[in-house]
PDB file of C-alpha atoms in Angstrom:
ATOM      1  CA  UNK A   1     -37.189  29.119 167.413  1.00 51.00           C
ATOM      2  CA  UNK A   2     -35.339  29.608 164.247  1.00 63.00           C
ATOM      3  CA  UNK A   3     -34.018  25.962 162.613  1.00 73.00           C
ATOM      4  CA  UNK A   4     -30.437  24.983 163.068  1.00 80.00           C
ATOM      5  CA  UNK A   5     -28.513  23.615 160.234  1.00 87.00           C
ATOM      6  CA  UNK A   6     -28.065  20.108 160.323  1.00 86.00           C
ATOM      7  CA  UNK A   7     -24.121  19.515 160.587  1.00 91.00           C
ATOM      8  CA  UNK A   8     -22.671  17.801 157.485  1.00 95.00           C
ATOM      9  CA  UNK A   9     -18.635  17.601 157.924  1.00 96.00           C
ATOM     10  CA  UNK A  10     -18.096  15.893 154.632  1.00 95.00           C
ATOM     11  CA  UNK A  11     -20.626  18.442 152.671  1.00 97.00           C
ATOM     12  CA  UNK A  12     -18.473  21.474 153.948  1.00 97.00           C
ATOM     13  CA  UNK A  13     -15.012  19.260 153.254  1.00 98.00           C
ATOM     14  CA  UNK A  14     -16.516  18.742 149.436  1.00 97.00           C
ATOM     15  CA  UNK A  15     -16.973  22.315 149.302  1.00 98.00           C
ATOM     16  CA  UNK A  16     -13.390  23.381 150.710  1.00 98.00           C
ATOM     17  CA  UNK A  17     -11.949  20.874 148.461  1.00 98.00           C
ATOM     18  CA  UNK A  18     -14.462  21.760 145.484  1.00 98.00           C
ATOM     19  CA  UNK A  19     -12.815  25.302 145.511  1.00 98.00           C
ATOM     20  CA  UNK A  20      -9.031  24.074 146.069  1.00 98.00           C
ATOM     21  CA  UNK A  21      -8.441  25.512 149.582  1.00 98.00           C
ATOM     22  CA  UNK A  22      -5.470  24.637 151.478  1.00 98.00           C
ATOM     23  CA  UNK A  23      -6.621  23.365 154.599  1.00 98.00           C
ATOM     24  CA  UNK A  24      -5.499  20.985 157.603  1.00 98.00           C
ATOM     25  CA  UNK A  25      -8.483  19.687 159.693  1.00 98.00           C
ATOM     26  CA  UNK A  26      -7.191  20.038 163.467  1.00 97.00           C
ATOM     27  CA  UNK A  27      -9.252  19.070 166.574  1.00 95.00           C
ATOM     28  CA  UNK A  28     -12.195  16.923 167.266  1.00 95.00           C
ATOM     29  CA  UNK A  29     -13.087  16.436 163.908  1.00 97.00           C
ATOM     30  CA  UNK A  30      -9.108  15.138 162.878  1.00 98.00           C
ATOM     31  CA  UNK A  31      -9.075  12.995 166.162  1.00 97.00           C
ATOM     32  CA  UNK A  32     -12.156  11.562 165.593  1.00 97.00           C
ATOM     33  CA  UNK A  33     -10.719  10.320 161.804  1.00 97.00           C
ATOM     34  CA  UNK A  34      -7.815   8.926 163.866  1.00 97.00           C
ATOM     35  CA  UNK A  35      -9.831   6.737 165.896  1.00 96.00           C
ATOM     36  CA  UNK A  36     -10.679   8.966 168.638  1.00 96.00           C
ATOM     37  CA  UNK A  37     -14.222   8.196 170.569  1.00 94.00           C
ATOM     38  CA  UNK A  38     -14.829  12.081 170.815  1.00 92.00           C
ATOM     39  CA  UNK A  39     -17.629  13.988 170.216  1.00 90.00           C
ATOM     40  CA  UNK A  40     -17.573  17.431 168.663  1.00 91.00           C
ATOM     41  CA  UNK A  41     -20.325  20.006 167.105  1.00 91.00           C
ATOM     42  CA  UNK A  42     -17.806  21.854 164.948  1.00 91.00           C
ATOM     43  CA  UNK A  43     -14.960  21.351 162.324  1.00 97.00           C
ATOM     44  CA  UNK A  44     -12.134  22.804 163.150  1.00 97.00           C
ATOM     45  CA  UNK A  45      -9.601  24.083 160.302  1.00 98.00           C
ATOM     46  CA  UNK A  46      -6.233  25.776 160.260  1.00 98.00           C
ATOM     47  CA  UNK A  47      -6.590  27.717 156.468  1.00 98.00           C
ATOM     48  CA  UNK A  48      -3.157  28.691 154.876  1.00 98.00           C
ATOM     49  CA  UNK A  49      -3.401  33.023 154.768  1.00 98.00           C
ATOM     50  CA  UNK A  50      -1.416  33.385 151.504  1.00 97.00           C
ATOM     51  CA  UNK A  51      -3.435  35.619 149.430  1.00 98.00           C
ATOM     52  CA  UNK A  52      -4.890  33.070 146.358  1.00 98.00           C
ATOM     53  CA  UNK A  53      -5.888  30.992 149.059  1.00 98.00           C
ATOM     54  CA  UNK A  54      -7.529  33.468 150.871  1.00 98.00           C
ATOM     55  CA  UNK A  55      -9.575  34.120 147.754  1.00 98.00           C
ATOM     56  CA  UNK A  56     -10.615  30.613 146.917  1.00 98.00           C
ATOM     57  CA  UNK A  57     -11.752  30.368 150.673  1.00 98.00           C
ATOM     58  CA  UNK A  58     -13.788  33.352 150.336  1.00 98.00           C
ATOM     59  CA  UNK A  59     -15.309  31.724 147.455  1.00 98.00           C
ATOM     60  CA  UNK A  60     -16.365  28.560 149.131  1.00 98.00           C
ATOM     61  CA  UNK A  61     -17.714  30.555 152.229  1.00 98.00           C
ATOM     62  CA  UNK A  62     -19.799  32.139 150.062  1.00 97.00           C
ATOM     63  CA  UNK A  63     -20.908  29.026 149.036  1.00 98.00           C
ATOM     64  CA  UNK A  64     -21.300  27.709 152.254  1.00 98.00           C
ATOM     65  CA  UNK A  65     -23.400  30.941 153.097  1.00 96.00           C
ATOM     66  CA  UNK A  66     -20.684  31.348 155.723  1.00 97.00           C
ATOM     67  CA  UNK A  67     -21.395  33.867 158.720  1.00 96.00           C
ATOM     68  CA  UNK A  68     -20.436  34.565 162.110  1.00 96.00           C
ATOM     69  CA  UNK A  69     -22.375  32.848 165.018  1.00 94.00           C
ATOM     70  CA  UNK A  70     -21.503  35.266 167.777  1.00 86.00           C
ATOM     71  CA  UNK A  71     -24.492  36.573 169.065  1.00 86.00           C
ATOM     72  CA  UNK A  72     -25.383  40.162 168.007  1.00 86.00           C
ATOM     73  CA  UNK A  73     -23.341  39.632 164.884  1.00 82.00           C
ATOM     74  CA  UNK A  74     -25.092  36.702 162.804  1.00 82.00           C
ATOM     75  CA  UNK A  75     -25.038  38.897 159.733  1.00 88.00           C
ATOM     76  CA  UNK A  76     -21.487  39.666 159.191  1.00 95.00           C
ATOM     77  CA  UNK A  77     -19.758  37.636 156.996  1.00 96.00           C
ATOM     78  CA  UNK A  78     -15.895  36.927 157.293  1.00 97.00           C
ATOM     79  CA  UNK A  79     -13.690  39.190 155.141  1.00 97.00           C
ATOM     80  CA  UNK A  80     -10.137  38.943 153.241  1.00 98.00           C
ATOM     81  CA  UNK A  81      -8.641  40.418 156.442  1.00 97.00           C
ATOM     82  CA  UNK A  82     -10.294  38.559 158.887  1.00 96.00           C
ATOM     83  CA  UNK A  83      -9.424  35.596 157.592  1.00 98.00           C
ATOM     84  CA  UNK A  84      -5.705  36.745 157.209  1.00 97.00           C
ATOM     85  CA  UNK A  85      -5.404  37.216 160.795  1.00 97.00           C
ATOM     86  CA  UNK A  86      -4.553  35.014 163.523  1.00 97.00           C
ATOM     87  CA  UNK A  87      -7.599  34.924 164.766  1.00 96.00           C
ATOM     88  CA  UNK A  88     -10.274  32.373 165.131  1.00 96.00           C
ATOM     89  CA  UNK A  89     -13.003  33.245 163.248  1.00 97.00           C
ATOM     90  CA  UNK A  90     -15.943  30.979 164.841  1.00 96.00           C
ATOM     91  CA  UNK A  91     -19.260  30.810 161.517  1.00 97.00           C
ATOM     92  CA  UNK A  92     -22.165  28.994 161.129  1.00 96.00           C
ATOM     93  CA  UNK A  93     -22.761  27.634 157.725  1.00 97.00           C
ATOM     94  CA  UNK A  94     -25.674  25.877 155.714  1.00 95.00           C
ATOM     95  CA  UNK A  95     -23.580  22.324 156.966  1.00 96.00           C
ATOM     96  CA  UNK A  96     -23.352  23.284 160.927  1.00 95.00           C
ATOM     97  CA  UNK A  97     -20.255  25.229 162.351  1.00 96.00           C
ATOM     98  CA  UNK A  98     -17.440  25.897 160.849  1.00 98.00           C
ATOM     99  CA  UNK A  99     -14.265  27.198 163.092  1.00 97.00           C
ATOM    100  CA  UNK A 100     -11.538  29.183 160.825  1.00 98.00           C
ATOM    101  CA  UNK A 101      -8.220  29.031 162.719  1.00 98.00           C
ATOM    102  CA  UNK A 102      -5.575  31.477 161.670  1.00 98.00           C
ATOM    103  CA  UNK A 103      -2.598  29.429 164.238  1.00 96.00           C
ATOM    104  CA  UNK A 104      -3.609  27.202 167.210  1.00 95.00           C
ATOM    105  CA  UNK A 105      -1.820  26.246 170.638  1.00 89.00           C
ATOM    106  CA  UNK A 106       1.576  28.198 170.921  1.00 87.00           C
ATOM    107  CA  UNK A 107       0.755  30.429 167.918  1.00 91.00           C
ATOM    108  CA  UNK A 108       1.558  27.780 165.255  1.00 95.00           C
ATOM    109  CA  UNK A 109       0.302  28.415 161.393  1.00 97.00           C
ATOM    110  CA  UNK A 110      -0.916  26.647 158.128  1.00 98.00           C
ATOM    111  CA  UNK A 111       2.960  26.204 157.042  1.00 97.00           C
ATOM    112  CA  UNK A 112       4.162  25.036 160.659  1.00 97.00           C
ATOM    113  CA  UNK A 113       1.627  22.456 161.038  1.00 97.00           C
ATOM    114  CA  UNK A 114       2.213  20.750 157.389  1.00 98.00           C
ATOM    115  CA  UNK A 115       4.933  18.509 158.429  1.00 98.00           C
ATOM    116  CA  UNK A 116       2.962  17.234 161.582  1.00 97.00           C
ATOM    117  CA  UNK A 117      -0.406  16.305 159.293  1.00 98.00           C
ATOM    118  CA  UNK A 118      -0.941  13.412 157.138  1.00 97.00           C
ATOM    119  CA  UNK A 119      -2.855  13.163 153.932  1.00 97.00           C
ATOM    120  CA  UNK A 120      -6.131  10.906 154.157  1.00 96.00           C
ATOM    121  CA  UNK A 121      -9.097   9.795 151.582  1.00 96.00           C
ATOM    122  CA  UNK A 122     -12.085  10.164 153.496  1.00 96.00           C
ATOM    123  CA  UNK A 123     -15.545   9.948 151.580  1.00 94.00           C
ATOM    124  CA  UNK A 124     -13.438  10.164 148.480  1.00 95.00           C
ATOM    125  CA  UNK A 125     -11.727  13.484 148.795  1.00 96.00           C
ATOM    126  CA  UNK A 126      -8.334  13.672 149.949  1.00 97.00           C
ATOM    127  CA  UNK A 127      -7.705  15.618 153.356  1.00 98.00           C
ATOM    128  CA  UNK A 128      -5.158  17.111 155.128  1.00 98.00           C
ATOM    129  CA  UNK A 129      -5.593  16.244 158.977  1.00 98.00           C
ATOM    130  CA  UNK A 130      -3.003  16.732 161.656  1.00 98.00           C
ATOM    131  CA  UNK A 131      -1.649  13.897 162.717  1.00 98.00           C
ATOM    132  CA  UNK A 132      -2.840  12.529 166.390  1.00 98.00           C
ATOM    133  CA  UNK A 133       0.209  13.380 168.516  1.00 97.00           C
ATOM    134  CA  UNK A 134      -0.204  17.133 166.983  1.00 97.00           C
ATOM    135  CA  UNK A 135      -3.578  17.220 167.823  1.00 96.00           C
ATOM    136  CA  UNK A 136      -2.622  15.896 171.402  1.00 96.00           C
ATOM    137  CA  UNK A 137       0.575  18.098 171.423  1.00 94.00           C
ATOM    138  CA  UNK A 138      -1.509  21.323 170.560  1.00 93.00           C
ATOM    139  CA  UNK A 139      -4.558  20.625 173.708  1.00 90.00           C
ATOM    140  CA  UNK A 140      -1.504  20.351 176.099  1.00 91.00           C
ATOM    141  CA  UNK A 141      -0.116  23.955 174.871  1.00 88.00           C
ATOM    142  CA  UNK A 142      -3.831  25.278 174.852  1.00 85.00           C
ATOM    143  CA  UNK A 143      -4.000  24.106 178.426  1.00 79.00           C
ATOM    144  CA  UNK A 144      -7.824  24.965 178.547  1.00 84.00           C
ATOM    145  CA  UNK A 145     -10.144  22.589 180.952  1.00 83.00           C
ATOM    146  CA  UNK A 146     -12.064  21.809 177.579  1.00 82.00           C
ATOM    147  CA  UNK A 147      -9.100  20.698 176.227  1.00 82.00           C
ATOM    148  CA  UNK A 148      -7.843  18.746 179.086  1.00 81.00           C
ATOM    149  CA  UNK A 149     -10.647  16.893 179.482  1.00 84.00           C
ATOM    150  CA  UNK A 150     -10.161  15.106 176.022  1.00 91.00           C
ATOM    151  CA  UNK A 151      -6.336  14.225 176.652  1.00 94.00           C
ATOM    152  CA  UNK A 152      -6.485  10.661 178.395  1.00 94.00           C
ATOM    153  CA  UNK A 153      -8.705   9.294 175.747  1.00 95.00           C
ATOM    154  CA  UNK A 154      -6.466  10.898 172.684  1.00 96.00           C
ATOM    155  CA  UNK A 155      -3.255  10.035 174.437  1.00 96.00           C
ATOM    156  CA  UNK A 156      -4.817   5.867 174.639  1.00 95.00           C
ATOM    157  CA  UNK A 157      -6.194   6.613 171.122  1.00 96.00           C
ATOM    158  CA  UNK A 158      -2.179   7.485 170.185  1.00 97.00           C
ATOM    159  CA  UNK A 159      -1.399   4.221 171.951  1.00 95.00           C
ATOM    160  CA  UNK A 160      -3.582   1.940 170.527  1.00 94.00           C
ATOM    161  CA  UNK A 161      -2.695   2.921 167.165  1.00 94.00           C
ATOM    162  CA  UNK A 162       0.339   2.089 167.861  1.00 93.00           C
ATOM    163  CA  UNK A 163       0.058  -0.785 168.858  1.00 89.00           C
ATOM    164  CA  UNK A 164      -2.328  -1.830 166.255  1.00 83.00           C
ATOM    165  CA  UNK A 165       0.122  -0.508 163.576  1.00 77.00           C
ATOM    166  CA  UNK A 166       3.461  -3.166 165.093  1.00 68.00           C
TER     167      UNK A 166
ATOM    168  CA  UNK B   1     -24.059  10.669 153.294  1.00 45.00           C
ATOM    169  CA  UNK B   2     -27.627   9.130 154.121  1.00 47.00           C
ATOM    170  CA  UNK B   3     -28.383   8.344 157.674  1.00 50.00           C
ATOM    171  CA  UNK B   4     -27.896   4.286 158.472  1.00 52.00           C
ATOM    172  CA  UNK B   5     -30.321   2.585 160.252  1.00 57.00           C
ATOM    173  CA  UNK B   6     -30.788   3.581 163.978  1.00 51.00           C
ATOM    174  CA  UNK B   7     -31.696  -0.516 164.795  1.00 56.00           C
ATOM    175  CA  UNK B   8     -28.604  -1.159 163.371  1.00 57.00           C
ATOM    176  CA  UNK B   9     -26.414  -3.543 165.471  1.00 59.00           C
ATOM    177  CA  UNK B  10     -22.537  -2.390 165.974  1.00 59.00           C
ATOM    178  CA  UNK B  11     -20.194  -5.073 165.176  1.00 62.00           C
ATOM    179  CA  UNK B  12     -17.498  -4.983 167.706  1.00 62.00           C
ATOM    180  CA  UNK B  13     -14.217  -6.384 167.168  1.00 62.00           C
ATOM    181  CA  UNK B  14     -13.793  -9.591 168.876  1.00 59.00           C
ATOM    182  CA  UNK B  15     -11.008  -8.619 171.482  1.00 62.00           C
ATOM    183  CA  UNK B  16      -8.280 -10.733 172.641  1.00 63.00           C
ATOM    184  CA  UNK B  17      -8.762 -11.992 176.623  1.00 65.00           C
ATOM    185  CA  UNK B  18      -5.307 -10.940 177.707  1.00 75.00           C
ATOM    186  CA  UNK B  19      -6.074  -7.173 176.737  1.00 82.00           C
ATOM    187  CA  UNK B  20      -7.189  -4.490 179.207  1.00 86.00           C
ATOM    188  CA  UNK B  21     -10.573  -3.582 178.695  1.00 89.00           C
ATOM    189  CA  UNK B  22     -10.152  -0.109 180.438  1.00 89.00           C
ATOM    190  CA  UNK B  23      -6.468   1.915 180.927  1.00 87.00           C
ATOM    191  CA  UNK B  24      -5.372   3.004 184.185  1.00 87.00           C
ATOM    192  CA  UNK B  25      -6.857   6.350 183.795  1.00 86.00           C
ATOM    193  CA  UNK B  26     -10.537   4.876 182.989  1.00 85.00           C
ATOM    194  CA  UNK B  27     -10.286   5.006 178.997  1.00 90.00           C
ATOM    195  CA  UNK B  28     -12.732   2.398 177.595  1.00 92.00           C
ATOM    196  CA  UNK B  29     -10.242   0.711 175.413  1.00 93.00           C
ATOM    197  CA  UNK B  30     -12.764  -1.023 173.960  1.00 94.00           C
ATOM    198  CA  UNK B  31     -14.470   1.480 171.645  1.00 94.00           C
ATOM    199  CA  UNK B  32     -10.940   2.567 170.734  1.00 95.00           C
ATOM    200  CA  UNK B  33     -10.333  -0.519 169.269  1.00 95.00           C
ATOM    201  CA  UNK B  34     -13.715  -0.572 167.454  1.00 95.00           C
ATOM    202  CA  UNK B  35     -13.298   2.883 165.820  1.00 96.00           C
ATOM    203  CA  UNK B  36      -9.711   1.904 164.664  1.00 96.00           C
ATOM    204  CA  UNK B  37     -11.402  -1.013 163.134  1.00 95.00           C
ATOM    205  CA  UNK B  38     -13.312   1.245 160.606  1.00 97.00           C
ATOM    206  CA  UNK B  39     -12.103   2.887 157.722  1.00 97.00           C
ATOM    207  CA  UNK B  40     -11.008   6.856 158.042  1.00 97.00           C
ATOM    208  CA  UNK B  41     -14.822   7.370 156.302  1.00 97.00           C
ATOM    209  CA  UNK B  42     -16.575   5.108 158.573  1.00 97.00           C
ATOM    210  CA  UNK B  43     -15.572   6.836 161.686  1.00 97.00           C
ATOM    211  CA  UNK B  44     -16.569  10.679 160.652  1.00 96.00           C
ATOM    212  CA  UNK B  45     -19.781   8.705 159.577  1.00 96.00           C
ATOM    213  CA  UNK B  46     -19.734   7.295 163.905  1.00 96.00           C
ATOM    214  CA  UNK B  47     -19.167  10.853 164.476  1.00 96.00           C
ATOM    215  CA  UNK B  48     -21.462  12.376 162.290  1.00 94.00           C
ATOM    216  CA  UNK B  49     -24.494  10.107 163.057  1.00 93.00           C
ATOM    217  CA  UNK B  50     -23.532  10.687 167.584  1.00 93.00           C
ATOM    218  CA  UNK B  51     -24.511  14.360 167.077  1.00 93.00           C
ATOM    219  CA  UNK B  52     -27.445  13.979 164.814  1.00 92.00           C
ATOM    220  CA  UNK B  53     -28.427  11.482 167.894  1.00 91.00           C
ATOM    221  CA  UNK B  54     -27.474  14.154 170.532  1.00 91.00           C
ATOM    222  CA  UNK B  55     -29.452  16.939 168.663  1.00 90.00           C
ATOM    223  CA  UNK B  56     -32.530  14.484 167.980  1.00 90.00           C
ATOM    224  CA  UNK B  57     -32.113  13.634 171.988  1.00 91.00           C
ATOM    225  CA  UNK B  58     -32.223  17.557 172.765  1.00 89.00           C
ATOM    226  CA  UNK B  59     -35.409  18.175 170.069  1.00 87.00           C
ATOM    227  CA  UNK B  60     -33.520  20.665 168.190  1.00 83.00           C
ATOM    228  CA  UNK B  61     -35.408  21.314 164.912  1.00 70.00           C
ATOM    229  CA  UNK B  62     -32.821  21.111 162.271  1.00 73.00           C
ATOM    230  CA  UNK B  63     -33.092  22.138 158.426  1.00 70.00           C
ATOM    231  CA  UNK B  64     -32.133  19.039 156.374  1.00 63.00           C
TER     232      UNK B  64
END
């Protein structure tokens, strides 16, 4: 059975950030930062598709020896258009999984989601991560069961940050 | 990021005795209040080191 990487979110962040890509970590991975008690195999990342960025990102894939994971196509690697798309592009990298979001929930984008994230220092870099009740906001548009499942414990998450925070 | 000790013991915040320990819906409020305890670092490290545990638990041979 062929080895899996072992998955190292702050080893692909260093990367990402190594290369300058604009980035905002969304899902598990940003709740978890939060304070969330989830549990999630892949990082999850909304990329901004203007073109210089595109090109920096296809630098650090490289990098990252970035392919996709979907059975049948393990040796295709994600191109300049894929990765200007919408679309989710869903790799496996030397550090684990990697999920490349072009917009999540109601179609929302890089730009949109800036002035819902927050800037943190995690591990010494400094990363963009949407903020809690975006991540929360975004599983209730998504509406899958997946998502649903996760909502009590980020919506108490929410609350006891708030309530820390008074 | 090295991997801590497995004995390790978790330090859990003492609580106060007038807060819930679950929320109506079942949350365990408890480990809520221990991951916002650590640093923004500290809890990717929680997360990181659950699914190195969960693949270790399922034998999955993983490249280091």
């Amino acid at each position: 059975m062929a080895k899996t990487p072992k998955p190292n979110f702050i080893a692909t962040l260093q990367t990402l950030v190594r290369h300058n890509v604009d980035f905002i970590i969304v899902g598990g991975v940003a709740a978890a930062i939060q304070g969330a008690t989830i549990s999630t195999f892949d990082l999850d990342l909304v990329h901004s598709r203007n073109p210089e960025n595109i090109t920096r990102l296809l630098e650090a894939l490289d990098e990252l020896e970035a392919h996709y994971r979907i059975p049948g196509a393990e040796s295709l690697k994600p191109t300049r258009s894929h990765l200007e798309s919408e679309g989710h592009q869903l790799l496996m990298t030397r550090f684990g999984q990697l999920d490349l979001l072009g917009i999540i929930g109601s179609g929302t984008g890089y730009a949109e989601l800036l002035p819902d994230s927050i800037e943190e220092n995690v591990a010494g870099i400094k990363l963009r991560i949407l903020k809690l009740a975006a991540v929360i906001r975004t599983k209730e548009q998504t509406g899958h069961d997946k998502d649903k499942a996760t909502l009590a414990l980020l919506r108490r998450t929410l609350e006891e940050r708030n309530k820390s925070r008074k | 990021m090295s991997e801590k000790d497995p004995e390790a013991t978790v330090q859990m915040p003492a609580g106060r005795s007038d807060e819930p320990v679950f929320s109506e819906d079942g949350v365990d409020l408890t480990l809520i209040r221990w991951m916002l305890s650590l640093t923004p670092t500290e809890r990717l490290e929680v997360l990181q080191e659950h699914i190195w545990s969960i693949m270790r638990l399922r034998g999955e041979d993983t490249e280091t």
